[in-house]
Amino acid sequence: MKTAAALLLAALFTITTSLTWAGEGHDHGEAPAGANANAPQRLPDGGVFLPKPAQHQIGVRTLVADQKQLPRAFTLAGKVVMDPNAGGRVQPTQPGRLEPGPRGFPTPGQAVRKGEVLAYVAPAAGNLERAGQASQVAELRAARALAEKRVARLRELADTVPRKEIEAAESELASLGERASVMSAGLSGREALVAPVSGVIASATAVAGAVVDARELLFEIVDPTRLRIEALAYDPALVADIAGGALAVGKERVPLRFVGAARSLREQALPLQFAAEGPALLGLAVGQPVQVVVQTKSQVAGVPVPAAALMRNPSNQSIVWVKVAPERFEPRVLTTEPLDGANVVATTGLKAGERFVHQGASLVNQIR
């Protein structure tokens, strides 16, 4: 009997000590009833109970909603293209066989300087063509030898021969010498392929010994910090209302400067050109498809919200988690419009002064 009474007293003591009450002014919101009331849980009304230690552990950060007048924006499909003022192509002007430059053939990703020799092209000529060029060189050299002897005789008779005849003979001798030198260089000379701009090799197809044709693309050079973004607009009236643009590269926002629009349609769309600069462009490649956010001159009232704060509810609606109490969060359905690639405009669903989760929202959304 004494043993049973001792066990009962121990159980009552354990239950009593496990119950805690918050002091006045320290209410942490409506905690769910359950075996562990201090654990993160999804509430019956769809909200989330998240204690302060758990918030610090998963890195929950909030922002204050601020109602503003923001530019209306549209999302257009685009791609990364080369900036014609900061990139170039290397092509031979004659057919021939490729030979490596002083540092060998450059590889993709290698930095080059303007004027650097990347490769050589040895002219490729047939046997008959080379034989014809060699015979012309031999004829020019023979004519030059005769011209040298004639100039020597005229100089010996300088007192009796007019000066103009001597000058004409000297001019003919110089001309024959230049022609012979040019023809000889054409037989053995190589065309040097130099870098037109400083930048990085974007593509390279050169291989030692390869026979290439004239105007064949061998190297493409780009400046990875200066690129162009080409977007396609299917509404020509949009061109007159463009104020700027933006591009999201990872978590960074890259501002775009509107350069101009084409005046001819391409596949029923009007190409728009935007200039982009900055180190964030190192994460892009020429030809890569991107989503361009085009900002217009017209404005819309709303709250700027980071795109990372947007989640999806079971109905596939865009939501953010609003902090309504120190340890309580509620989902709020939003109506959004594009803003700058990294942020969106919440036109409905958020009020000025409310705090919403912008970091750790995905973890809050996973609490069950």
CSV table of C-alpha atoms in Angstrom, one decimal, residues 29-277:
chain,number,residue,atom,x,y,z
A,29,GLY,CA,-0.7,33.8,-28.9
A,30,GLU,CA,-3.1,30.9,-29.1
A,31,ALA,CA,-1.1,27.7,-28.7
A,32,PRO,CA,-2.7,24.5,-29.9
A,33,ALA,CA,-3.8,21.9,-27.4
A,34,GLY,CA,-1.8,18.7,-27.6
A,35,ALA,CA,0.9,16.5,-26.1
A,36,ASN,CA,3.6,19.2,-26.8
A,37,ALA,CA,2.1,22.7,-26.8
A,38,ASN,CA,5.4,24.4,-27.3
A,39,ALA,CA,6.2,22.6,-30.7
A,40,PRO,CA,5.6,24.4,-34.0
A,41,GLN,CA,2.2,23.3,-35.3
A,42,ARG,CA,-0.4,24.1,-37.9
A,43,LEU,CA,-3.5,25.5,-36.2
A,44,PRO,CA,-7.0,24.4,-37.1
A,45,ASP,CA,-7.8,27.8,-38.8
A,46,GLY,CA,-4.8,27.4,-41.1
A,47,GLY,CA,-2.4,29.5,-39.2
A,48,VAL,CA,0.9,28.5,-37.7
A,49,PHE,CA,2.1,28.5,-34.1
A,50,LEU,CA,5.9,29.0,-34.1
A,51,PRO,CA,7.7,29.6,-30.8
A,52,LYS,CA,10.5,32.2,-30.6
A,53,PRO,CA,13.3,29.6,-30.3
A,54,ALA,CA,12.1,27.9,-33.5
A,55,GLN,CA,11.8,31.2,-35.3
A,56,HIS,CA,15.5,31.9,-34.5
A,57,GLN,CA,16.5,28.4,-35.4
A,58,ILE,CA,15.0,28.5,-39.0
A,59,GLY,CA,15.9,32.2,-39.5
A,60,VAL,CA,12.5,33.8,-39.8
A,61,ARG,CA,12.7,37.5,-40.8
A,62,THR,CA,9.9,39.9,-41.4
A,63,LEU,CA,9.3,43.1,-43.3
A,64,VAL,CA,6.8,45.9,-42.7
A,65,ALA,CA,4.3,46.3,-45.6
A,66,ASP,CA,4.6,49.8,-47.1
A,67,GLN,CA,2.0,51.0,-49.6
A,68,LYS,CA,3.6,52.9,-52.5
A,69,GLN,CA,3.0,54.0,-56.1
A,70,LEU,CA,5.1,51.7,-58.2
A,71,PRO,CA,5.6,51.4,-62.0
A,72,ARG,CA,3.3,48.9,-63.8
A,73,ALA,CA,5.4,46.1,-65.3
A,74,PHE,CA,5.1,43.3,-67.8
A,75,THR,CA,7.0,40.1,-68.1
A,76,LEU,CA,8.4,39.3,-71.5
A,77,ALA,CA,10.4,36.3,-72.9
A,78,GLY,CA,13.9,37.2,-73.9
A,79,LYS,CA,17.4,35.9,-74.4
A,80,VAL,CA,21.0,37.1,-73.7
A,81,VAL,CA,22.8,38.4,-76.8
A,82,MET,CA,26.2,40.0,-77.4
A,83,ASP,CA,26.8,43.7,-76.9
A,84,PRO,CA,28.1,44.8,-80.4
A,85,ASN,CA,30.3,47.4,-78.7
A,86,ALA,CA,31.9,45.0,-76.2
A,87,GLY,CA,32.1,41.8,-78.2
A,88,GLY,CA,33.3,40.5,-81.6
A,89,ARG,CA,33.8,37.6,-83.9
A,90,VAL,CA,37.0,36.3,-85.4
A,91,GLN,CA,36.7,35.0,-89.1
A,92,PRO,CA,39.4,34.4,-91.8
A,93,THR,CA,39.2,36.4,-95.0
A,94,GLN,CA,40.6,33.5,-97.1
A,95,PRO,CA,40.5,29.7,-97.1
A,96,GLY,CA,43.5,28.0,-95.6
A,97,ARG,CA,44.9,25.7,-92.9
A,98,LEU,CA,44.8,26.7,-89.2
A,99,GLU,CA,48.0,27.1,-87.2
A,100,PRO,CA,48.2,28.0,-83.5
A,101,GLY,CA,49.1,31.4,-82.3
A,102,PRO,CA,52.0,32.4,-80.0
A,103,ARG,CA,50.1,31.0,-76.9
A,104,GLY,CA,48.3,28.2,-78.8
A,105,PHE,CA,44.7,28.1,-79.6
A,106,PRO,CA,42.6,29.9,-76.9
A,107,THR,CA,40.0,27.9,-75.1
A,108,PRO,CA,36.4,28.9,-74.0
A,109,GLY,CA,36.6,31.0,-70.9
A,110,GLN,CA,40.1,32.3,-71.5
A,111,ALA,CA,40.6,36.1,-71.3
A,112,VAL,CA,42.2,37.8,-74.3
A,113,ARG,CA,43.3,41.3,-75.1
A,114,LYS,CA,42.5,43.4,-78.0
A,115,GLY,CA,45.0,42.9,-80.8
A,116,GLU,CA,46.3,39.6,-79.5
A,117,VAL,CA,47.1,37.0,-82.2
A,118,LEU,CA,44.8,34.0,-81.6
A,119,ALA,CA,45.7,31.8,-84.6
A,120,TYR,CA,47.2,31.9,-88.1
A,121,VAL,CA,45.7,30.8,-91.4
A,122,ALA,CA,48.2,29.5,-94.0
A,123,PRO,CA,46.7,30.1,-97.5
A,124,ALA,CA,45.5,27.0,-99.2
A,125,ALA,CA,46.1,27.1,-102.9
A,126,GLY,CA,46.1,24.4,-105.6
A,127,ASN,CA,49.2,23.2,-107.4
A,128,LEU,CA,48.4,25.0,-110.6
A,129,GLU,CA,47.7,28.2,-108.8
A,130,ARG,CA,50.9,28.1,-106.8
A,131,ALA,CA,52.9,27.3,-110.0
A,132,GLY,CA,51.3,30.3,-111.7
A,133,GLN,CA,52.2,32.6,-108.7
A,134,ALA,CA,55.8,31.2,-108.7
A,135,SER,CA,56.3,31.9,-112.4
A,136,GLN,CA,55.0,35.4,-111.9
A,137,VAL,CA,57.5,35.9,-109.1
A,138,ALA,CA,60.3,34.6,-111.3
A,139,GLU,CA,59.3,37.0,-114.2
A,140,LEU,CA,59.3,39.9,-111.8
A,141,ARG,CA,62.7,39.1,-110.4
A,142,ALA,CA,64.1,38.8,-113.9
A,143,ALA,CA,62.6,42.1,-114.9
A,144,ARG,CA,64.0,43.7,-111.7
A,145,ALA,CA,67.5,42.5,-112.5
A,146,LEU,CA,67.3,44.1,-116.0
A,147,ALA,CA,65.9,47.3,-114.5
A,148,GLU,CA,68.9,47.4,-112.0
A,149,LYS,CA,71.4,47.1,-114.9
A,150,ARG,CA,69.6,49.9,-116.9
A,151,VAL,CA,69.6,52.2,-113.9
A,152,ALA,CA,73.3,51.6,-113.4
A,153,ARG,CA,74.1,52.5,-117.1
A,154,LEU,CA,71.9,55.6,-116.9
A,155,ARG,CA,73.7,56.8,-113.8
A,156,GLU,CA,77.1,56.4,-115.5
A,157,LEU,CA,75.7,58.7,-118.3
A,158,ALA,CA,74.2,61.2,-116.0
A,159,ASP,CA,75.9,64.1,-117.7
A,160,THR,CA,74.4,63.3,-121.1
A,161,VAL,CA,71.1,61.6,-120.2
A,162,PRO,CA,68.1,63.7,-119.0
A,163,ARG,CA,67.4,63.5,-115.3
A,164,LYS,CA,63.8,62.5,-115.9
A,165,GLU,CA,64.8,59.3,-117.7
A,166,ILE,CA,67.0,58.3,-114.7
A,167,GLU,CA,64.1,58.9,-112.3
A,168,ALA,CA,61.7,56.9,-114.4
A,169,ALA,CA,64.1,54.0,-114.5
A,170,GLU,CA,64.6,54.1,-110.7
A,171,SER,CA,60.8,54.3,-110.2
A,172,GLU,CA,60.3,51.2,-112.4
A,173,LEU,CA,63.0,49.3,-110.5
A,174,ALA,CA,61.3,50.1,-107.1
A,175,SER,CA,57.9,49.0,-108.5
A,176,LEU,CA,59.3,45.7,-109.7
A,177,GLY,CA,60.9,45.1,-106.4
A,178,GLU,CA,57.7,45.7,-104.4
A,179,ARG,CA,55.6,43.5,-106.7
A,180,ALA,CA,58.1,40.6,-106.4
A,181,SER,CA,58.0,41.0,-102.6
A,182,VAL,CA,54.2,41.0,-102.5
A,183,MET,CA,53.9,38.0,-104.7
A,184,SER,CA,56.5,36.1,-102.6
A,185,ALA,CA,54.7,36.9,-99.4
A,186,GLY,CA,51.5,35.6,-101.0
A,187,LEU,CA,53.1,32.2,-101.5
A,188,SER,CA,54.5,31.8,-97.9
A,189,GLY,CA,52.7,34.4,-95.8
A,190,ARG,CA,50.1,33.6,-93.2
A,191,GLU,CA,47.0,35.6,-92.2
A,192,ALA,CA,47.1,36.5,-88.5
A,193,LEU,CA,43.7,36.3,-86.7
A,194,VAL,CA,43.7,38.9,-84.0
A,195,ALA,CA,41.2,39.6,-81.2
A,196,PRO,CA,39.0,42.6,-82.2
A,197,VAL,CA,38.1,43.5,-78.5
A,198,SER,CA,39.2,42.5,-75.0
A,199,GLY,CA,37.1,40.0,-73.2
A,200,VAL,CA,36.5,36.3,-72.8
A,201,ILE,CA,36.4,33.5,-75.4
A,202,ALA,CA,32.7,32.6,-75.5
A,203,SER,CA,33.1,29.9,-78.2
A,204,ALA,CA,36.0,28.4,-80.1
A,205,THR,CA,36.0,25.8,-82.9
A,206,ALA,CA,39.7,26.1,-84.0
A,207,VAL,CA,41.7,22.9,-84.3
A,208,ALA,CA,45.3,22.6,-85.4
A,209,GLY,CA,45.5,21.6,-89.1
A,210,ALA,CA,41.9,22.2,-89.8
A,211,VAL,CA,41.1,23.6,-93.3
A,212,VAL,CA,38.6,26.5,-93.0
A,213,ASP,CA,36.8,28.6,-95.5
A,214,ALA,CA,36.6,32.3,-95.7
A,215,ARG,CA,34.1,34.0,-93.2
A,216,GLU,CA,33.9,30.8,-91.1
A,217,LEU,CA,33.3,31.6,-87.4
A,218,LEU,CA,36.3,30.5,-85.4
A,219,PHE,CA,36.2,32.5,-82.2
A,220,GLU,CA,33.5,34.6,-80.4
A,221,ILE,CA,34.6,37.1,-77.8
A,222,VAL,CA,32.3,38.8,-75.2
A,223,ASP,CA,32.7,41.0,-72.2
A,224,PRO,CA,30.8,39.0,-69.6
A,225,THR,CA,30.1,42.2,-67.6
A,226,ARG,CA,28.5,44.0,-70.6
A,227,LEU,CA,25.7,42.2,-72.4
A,228,ARG,CA,22.5,42.9,-74.2
A,229,ILE,CA,19.1,41.4,-73.4
A,230,GLU,CA,16.7,41.0,-76.3
A,231,ALA,CA,13.0,40.7,-75.5
A,232,LEU,CA,10.0,40.1,-77.8
A,233,ALA,CA,6.9,42.3,-77.5
A,234,TYR,CA,3.7,41.3,-79.2
A,235,ASP,CA,2.1,44.7,-78.6
A,236,PRO,CA,3.8,47.5,-80.6
A,237,ALA,CA,2.0,50.1,-78.4
A,238,LEU,CA,4.2,49.0,-75.5
A,239,VAL,CA,7.3,50.5,-77.0
A,240,ALA,CA,6.1,54.1,-76.4
A,241,ASP,CA,5.4,53.4,-72.7
A,242,ILE,CA,8.7,51.7,-71.7
A,243,ALA,CA,10.6,53.4,-68.8
A,244,GLY,CA,13.1,50.7,-68.1
A,245,GLY,CA,13.5,47.1,-67.2
A,246,ALA,CA,15.0,44.6,-64.8
A,247,LEU,CA,16.3,41.1,-64.8
A,248,ALA,CA,16.6,38.7,-61.9
A,249,VAL,CA,19.9,36.7,-61.8
A,250,GLY,CA,19.6,34.4,-58.9
A,251,LYS,CA,18.7,36.5,-55.9
A,252,GLU,CA,20.2,39.7,-57.5
A,253,ARG,CA,18.3,42.3,-59.5
A,254,VAL,CA,20.0,43.7,-62.5
A,255,PRO,CA,18.6,47.0,-63.9
A,256,LEU,CA,18.2,47.2,-67.6
A,257,ARG,CA,18.5,50.3,-69.8
A,258,PHE,CA,16.2,50.4,-72.8
A,259,VAL,CA,18.2,50.9,-75.9
A,260,GLY,CA,15.6,50.8,-78.6
A,261,ALA,CA,13.1,48.7,-80.6
A,262,ALA,CA,13.3,47.3,-84.1
A,263,ARG,CA,11.0,48.6,-86.7
A,264,SER,CA,10.3,45.3,-88.4
A,265,LEU,CA,8.5,42.3,-86.9
A,266,ARG,CA,10.3,39.0,-86.3
A,267,GLU,CA,7.8,36.1,-86.1
A,268,GLN,CA,5.0,38.5,-85.4
A,269,ALA,CA,6.9,40.1,-82.5
A,270,LEU,CA,8.8,43.3,-82.1
A,271,PRO,CA,12.4,42.8,-80.8
A,272,LEU,CA,13.4,45.1,-77.9
A,273,GLN,CA,17.0,45.8,-76.9
A,274,PHE,CA,18.1,46.4,-73.3
A,275,ALA,CA,21.7,47.1,-72.1
A,276,ALA,CA,22.9,45.4,-68.9
A,277,GLU,CA,26.1,45.9,-67.0
